[in-house]
PDB file of N, CA and C in Angstrom:
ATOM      1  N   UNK A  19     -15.629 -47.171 -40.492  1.00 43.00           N
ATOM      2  CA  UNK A  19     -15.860 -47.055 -39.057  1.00 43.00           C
ATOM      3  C   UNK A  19     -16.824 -45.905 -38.749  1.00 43.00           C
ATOM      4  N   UNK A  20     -16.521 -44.820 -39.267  1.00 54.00           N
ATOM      5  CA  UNK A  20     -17.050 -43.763 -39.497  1.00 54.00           C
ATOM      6  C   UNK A  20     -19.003 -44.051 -39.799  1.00 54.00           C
ATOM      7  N   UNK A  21     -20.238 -43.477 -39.416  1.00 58.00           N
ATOM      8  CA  UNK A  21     -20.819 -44.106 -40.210  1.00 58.00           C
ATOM      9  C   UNK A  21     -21.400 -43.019 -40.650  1.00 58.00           C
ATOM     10  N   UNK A  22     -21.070 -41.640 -40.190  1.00 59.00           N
ATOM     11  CA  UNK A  22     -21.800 -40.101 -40.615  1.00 59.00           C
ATOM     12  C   UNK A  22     -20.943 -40.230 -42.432  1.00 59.00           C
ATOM     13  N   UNK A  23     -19.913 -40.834 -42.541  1.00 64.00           N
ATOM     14  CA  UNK A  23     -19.205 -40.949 -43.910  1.00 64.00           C
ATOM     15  C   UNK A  23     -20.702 -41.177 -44.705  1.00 64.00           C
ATOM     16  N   UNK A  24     -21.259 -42.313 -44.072  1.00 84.00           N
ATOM     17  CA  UNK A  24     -22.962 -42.522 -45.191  1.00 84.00           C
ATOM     18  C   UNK A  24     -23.966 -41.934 -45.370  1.00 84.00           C
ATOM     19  N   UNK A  25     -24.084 -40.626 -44.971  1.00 89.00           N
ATOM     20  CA  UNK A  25     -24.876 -39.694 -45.043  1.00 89.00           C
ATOM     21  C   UNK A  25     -24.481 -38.664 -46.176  1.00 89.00           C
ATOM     22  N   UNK A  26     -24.811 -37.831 -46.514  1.00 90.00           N
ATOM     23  CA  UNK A  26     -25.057 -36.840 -47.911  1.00 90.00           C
ATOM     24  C   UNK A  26     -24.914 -35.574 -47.272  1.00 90.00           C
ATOM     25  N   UNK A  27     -24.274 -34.435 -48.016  1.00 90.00           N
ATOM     26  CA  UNK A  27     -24.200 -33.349 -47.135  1.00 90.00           C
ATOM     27  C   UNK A  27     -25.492 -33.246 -46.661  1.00 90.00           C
ATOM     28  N   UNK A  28     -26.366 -32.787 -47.501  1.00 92.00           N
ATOM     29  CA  UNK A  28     -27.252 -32.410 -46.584  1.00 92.00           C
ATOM     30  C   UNK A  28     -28.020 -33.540 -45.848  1.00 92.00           C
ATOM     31  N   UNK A  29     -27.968 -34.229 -45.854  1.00 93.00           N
ATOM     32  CA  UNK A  29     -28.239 -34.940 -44.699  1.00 93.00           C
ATOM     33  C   UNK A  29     -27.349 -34.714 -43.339  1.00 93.00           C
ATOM     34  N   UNK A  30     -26.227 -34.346 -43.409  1.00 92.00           N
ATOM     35  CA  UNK A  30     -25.404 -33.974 -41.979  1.00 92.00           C
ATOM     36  C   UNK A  30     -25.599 -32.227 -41.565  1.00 92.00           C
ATOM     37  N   UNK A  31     -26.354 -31.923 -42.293  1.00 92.00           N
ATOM     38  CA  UNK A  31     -26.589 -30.396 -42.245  1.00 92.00           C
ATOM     39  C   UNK A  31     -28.075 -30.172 -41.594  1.00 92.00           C
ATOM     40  N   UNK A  32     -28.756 -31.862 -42.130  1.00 94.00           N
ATOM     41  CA  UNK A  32     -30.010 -31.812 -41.254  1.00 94.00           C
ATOM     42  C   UNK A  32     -29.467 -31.824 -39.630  1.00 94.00           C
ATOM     43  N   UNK A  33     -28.740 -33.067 -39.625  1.00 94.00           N
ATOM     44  CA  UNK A  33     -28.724 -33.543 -38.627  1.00 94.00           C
ATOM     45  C   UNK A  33     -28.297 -32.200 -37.597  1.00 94.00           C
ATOM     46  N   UNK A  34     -27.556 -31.470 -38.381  1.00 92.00           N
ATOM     47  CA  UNK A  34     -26.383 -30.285 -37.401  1.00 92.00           C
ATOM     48  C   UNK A  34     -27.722 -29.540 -36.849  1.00 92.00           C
ATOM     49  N   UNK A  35     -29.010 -29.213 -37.656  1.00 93.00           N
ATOM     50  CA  UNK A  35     -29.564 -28.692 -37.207  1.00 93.00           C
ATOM     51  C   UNK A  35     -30.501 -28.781 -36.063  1.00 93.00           C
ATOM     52  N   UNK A  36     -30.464 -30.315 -36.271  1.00 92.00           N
ATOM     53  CA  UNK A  36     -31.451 -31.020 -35.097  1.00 92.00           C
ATOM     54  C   UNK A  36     -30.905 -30.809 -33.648  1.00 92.00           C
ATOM     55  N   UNK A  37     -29.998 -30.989 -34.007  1.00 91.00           N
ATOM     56  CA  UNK A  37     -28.902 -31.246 -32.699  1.00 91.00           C
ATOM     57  C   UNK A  37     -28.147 -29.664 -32.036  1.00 91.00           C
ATOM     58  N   UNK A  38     -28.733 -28.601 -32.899  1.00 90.00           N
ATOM     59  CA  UNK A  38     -28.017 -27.241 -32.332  1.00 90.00           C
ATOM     60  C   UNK A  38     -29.610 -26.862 -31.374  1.00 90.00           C
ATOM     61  N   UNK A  39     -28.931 -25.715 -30.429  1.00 92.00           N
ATOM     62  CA  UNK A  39     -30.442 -25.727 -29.706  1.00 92.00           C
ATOM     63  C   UNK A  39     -30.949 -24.699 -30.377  1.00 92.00           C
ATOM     64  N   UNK A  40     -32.098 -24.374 -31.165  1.00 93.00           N
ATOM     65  CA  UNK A  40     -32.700 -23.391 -31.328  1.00 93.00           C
ATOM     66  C   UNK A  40     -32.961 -22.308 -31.377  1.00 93.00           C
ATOM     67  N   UNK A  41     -32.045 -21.671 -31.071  1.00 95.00           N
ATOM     68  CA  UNK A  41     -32.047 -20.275 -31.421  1.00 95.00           C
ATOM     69  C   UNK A  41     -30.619 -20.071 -32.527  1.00 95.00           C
ATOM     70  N   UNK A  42     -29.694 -21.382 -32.232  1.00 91.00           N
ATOM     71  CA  UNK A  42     -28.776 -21.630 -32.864  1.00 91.00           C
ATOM     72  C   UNK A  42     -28.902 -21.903 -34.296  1.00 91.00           C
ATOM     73  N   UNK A  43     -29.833 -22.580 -34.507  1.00 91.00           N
ATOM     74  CA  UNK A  43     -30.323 -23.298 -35.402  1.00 91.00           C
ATOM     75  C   UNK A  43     -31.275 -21.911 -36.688  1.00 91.00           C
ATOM     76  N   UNK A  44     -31.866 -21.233 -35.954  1.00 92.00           N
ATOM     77  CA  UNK A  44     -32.269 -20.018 -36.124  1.00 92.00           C
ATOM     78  C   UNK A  44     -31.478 -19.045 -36.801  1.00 92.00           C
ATOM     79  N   UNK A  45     -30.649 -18.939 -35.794  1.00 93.00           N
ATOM     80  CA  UNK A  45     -29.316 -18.286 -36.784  1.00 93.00           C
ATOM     81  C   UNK A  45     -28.872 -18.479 -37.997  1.00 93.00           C
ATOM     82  N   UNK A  46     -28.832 -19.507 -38.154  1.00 89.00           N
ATOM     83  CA  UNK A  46     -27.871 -20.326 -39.381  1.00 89.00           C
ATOM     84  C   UNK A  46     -29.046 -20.586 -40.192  1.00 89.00           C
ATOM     85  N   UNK A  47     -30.357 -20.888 -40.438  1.00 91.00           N
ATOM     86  CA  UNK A  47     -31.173 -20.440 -40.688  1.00 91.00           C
ATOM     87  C   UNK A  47     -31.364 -19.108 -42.051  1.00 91.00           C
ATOM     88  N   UNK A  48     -31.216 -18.063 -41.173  1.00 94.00           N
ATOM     89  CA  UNK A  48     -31.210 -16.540 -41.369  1.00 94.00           C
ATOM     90  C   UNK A  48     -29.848 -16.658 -42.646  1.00 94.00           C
ATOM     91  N   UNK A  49     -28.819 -17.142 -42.190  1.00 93.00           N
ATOM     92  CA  UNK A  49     -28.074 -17.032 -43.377  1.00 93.00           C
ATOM     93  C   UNK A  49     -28.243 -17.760 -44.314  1.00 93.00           C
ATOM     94  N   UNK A  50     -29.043 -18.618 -45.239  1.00 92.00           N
ATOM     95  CA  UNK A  50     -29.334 -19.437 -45.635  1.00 92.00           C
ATOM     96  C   UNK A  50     -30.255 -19.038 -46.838  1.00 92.00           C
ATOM     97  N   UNK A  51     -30.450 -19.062 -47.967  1.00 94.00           N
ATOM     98  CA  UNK A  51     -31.595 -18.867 -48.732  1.00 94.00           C
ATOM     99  C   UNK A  51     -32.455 -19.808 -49.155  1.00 94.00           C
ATOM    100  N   UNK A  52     -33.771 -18.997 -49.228  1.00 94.00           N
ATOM    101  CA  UNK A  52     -35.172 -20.015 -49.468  1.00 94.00           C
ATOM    102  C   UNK A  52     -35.048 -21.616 -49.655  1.00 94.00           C
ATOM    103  N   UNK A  53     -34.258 -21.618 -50.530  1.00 96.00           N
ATOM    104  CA  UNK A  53     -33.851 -22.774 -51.513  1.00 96.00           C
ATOM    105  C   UNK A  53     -32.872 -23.814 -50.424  1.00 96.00           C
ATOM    106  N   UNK A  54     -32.261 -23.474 -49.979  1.00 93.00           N
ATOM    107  CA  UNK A  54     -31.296 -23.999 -48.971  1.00 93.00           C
ATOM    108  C   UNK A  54     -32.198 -24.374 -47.593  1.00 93.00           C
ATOM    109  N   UNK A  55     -32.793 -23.612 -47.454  1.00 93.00           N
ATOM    110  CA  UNK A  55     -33.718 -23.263 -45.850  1.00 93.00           C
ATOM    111  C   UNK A  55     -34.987 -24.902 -46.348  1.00 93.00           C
ATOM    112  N   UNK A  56     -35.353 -24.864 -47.580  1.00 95.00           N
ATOM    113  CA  UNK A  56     -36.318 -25.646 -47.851  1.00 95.00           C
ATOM    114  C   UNK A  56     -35.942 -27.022 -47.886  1.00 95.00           C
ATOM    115  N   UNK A  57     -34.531 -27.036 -48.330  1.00 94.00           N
ATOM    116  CA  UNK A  57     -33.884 -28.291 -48.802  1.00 94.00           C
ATOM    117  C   UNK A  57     -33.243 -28.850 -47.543  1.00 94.00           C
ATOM    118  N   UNK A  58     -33.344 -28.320 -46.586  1.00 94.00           N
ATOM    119  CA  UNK A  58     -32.749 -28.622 -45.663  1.00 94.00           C
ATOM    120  C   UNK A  58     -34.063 -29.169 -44.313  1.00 94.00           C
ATOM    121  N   UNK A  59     -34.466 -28.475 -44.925  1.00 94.00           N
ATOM    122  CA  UNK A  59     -36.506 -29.044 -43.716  1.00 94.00           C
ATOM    123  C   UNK A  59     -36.348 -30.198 -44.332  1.00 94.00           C
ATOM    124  N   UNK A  60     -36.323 -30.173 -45.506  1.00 96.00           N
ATOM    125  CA  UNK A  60     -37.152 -31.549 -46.328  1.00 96.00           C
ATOM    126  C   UNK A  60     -36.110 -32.683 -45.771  1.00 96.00           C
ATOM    127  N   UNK A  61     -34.974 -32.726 -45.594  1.00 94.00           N
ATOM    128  CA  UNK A  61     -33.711 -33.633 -45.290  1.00 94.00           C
ATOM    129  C   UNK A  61     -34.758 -33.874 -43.396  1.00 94.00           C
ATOM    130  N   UNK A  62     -34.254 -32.724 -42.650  1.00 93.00           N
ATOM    131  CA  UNK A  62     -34.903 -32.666 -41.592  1.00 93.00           C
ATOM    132  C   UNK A  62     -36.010 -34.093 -41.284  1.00 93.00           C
ATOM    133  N   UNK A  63     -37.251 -33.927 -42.193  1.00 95.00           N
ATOM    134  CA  UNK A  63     -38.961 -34.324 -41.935  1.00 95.00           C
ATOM    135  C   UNK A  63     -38.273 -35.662 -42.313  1.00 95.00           C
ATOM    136  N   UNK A  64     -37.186 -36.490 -43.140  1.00 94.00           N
ATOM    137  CA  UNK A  64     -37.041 -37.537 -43.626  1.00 94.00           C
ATOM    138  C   UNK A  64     -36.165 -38.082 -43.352  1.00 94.00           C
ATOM    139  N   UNK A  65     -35.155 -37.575 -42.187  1.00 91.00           N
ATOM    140  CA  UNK A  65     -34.317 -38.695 -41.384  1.00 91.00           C
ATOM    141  C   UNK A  65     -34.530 -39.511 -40.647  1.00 91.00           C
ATOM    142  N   UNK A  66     -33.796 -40.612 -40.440  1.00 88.00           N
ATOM    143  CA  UNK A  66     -33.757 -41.636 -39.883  1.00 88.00           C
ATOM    144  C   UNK A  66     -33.922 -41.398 -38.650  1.00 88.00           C
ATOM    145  N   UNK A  67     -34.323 -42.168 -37.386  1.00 90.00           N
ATOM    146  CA  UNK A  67     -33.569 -41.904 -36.140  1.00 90.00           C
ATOM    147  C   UNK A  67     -31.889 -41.943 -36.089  1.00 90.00           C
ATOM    148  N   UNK A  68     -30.802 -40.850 -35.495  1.00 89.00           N
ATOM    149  CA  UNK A  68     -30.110 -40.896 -35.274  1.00 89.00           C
ATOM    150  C   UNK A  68     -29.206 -41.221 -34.030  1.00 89.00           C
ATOM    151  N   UNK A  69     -28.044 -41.930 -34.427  1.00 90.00           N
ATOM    152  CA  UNK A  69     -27.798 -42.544 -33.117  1.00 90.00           C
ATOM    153  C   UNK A  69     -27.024 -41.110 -32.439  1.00 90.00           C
ATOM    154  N   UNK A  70     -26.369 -40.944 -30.647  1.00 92.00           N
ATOM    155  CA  UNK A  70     -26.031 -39.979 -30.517  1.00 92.00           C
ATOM    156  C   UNK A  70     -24.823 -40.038 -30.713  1.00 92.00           C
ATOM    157  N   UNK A  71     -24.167 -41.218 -31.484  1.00 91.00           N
ATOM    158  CA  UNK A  71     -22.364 -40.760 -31.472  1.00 91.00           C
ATOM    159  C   UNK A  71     -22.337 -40.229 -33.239  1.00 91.00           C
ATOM    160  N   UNK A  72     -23.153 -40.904 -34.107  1.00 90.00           N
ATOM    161  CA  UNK A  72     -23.498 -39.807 -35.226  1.00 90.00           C
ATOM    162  C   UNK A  72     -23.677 -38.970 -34.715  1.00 90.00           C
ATOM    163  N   UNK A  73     -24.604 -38.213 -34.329  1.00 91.00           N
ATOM    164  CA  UNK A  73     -24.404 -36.629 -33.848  1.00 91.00           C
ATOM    165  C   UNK A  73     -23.421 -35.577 -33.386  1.00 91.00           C
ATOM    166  N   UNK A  74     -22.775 -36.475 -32.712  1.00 92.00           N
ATOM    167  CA  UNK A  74     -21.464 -35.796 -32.221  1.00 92.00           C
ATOM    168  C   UNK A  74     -20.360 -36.518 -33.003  1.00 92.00           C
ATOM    169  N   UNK A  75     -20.288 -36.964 -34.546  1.00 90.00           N
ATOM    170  CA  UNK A  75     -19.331 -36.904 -35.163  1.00 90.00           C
ATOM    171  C   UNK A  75     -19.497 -35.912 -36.346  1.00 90.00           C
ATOM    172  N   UNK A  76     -20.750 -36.004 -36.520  1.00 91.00           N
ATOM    173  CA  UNK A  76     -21.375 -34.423 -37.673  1.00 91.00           C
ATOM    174  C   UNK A  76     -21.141 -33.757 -37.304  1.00 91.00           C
ATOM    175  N   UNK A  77     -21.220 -33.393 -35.649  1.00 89.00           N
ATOM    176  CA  UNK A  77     -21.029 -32.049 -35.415  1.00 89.00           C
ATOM    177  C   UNK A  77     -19.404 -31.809 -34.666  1.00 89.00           C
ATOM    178  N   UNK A  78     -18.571 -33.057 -35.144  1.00 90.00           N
ATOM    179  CA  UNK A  78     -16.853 -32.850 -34.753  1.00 90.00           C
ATOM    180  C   UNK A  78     -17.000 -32.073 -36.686  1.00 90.00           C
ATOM    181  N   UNK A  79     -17.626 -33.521 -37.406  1.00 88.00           N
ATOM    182  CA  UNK A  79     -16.838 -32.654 -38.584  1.00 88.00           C
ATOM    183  C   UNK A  79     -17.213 -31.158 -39.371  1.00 88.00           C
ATOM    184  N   UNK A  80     -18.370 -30.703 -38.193  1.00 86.00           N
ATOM    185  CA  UNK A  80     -18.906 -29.356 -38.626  1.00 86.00           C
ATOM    186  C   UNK A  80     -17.705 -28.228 -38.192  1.00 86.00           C
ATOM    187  N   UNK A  81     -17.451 -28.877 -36.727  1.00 85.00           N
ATOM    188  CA  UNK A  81     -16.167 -27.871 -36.009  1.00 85.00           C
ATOM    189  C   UNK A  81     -14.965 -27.736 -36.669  1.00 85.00           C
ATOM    190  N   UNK A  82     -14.618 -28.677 -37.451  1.00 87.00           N
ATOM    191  CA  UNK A  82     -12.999 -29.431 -38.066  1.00 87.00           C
ATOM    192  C   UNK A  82     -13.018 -28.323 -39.284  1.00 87.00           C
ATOM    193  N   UNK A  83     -14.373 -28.446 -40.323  1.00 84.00           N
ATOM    194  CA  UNK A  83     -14.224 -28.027 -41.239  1.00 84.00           C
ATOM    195  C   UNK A  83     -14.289 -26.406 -41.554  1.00 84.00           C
ATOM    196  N   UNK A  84     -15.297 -26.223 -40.861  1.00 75.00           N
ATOM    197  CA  UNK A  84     -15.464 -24.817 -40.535  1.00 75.00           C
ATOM    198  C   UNK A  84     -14.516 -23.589 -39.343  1.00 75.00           C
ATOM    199  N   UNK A  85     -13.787 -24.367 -38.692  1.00 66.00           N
ATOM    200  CA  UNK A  85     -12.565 -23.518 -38.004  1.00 66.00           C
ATOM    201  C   UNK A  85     -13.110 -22.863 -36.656  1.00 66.00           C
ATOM    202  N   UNK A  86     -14.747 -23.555 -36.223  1.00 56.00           N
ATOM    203  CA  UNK A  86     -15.617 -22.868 -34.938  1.00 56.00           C
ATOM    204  C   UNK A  86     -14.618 -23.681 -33.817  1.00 56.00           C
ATOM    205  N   UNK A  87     -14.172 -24.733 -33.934  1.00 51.00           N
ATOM    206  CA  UNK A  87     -13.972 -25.259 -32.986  1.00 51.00           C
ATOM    207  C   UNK A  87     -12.724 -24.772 -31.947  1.00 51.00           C
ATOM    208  N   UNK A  88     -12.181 -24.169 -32.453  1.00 52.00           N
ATOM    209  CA  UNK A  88     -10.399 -23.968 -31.561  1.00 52.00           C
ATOM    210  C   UNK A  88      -9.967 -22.526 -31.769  1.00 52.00           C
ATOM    211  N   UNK A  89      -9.539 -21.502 -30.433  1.00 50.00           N
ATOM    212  CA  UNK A  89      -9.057 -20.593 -30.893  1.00 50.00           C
ATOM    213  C   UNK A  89      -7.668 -20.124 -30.666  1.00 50.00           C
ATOM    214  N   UNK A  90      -6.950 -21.419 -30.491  1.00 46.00           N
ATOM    215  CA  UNK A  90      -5.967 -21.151 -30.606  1.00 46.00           C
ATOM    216  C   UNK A  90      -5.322 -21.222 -31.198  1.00 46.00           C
ATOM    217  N   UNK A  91      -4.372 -20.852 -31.714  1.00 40.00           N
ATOM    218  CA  UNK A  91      -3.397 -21.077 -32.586  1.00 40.00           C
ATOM    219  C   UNK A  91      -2.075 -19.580 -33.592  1.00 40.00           C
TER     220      UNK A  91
END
């Protein structure tokens, strides 16, 4: 059902980036080395068009996995 499941990390790491606004994107960026920063353009320049409920399921499972999403608890 899922269809971000068919994508490759870095392919959902492109996508996270497309979809953060820019200065965001910048950030995360900065933490990132050469190698990572490069591999991740290159994913970028060679995606597909994405639909927008992929987008906002990459970026549920960016929130889920990483612990940005909720502060409660």
């Amino acid at each position: 059902q899922s269809i971000s499941v068919q994508l490759t990390p870095k392919q959902k790491a492109a996508v996270l980036f497309m979809t953060l606004p820019p200065e965001m994107s910048a950030q995360l960026f900065n933490e990132l080395g050469p190698e990572e920063v490069q591999a991740i353009t290159l994913e970028i320049t060679q995606l597909p068009t994405i639909a927008p409920e992929v987008r906002a399921t990459v970026i549920n499972e960016f929130l889920n996995s990483s612990n940005m999403g909720g502060g409660a608890g």
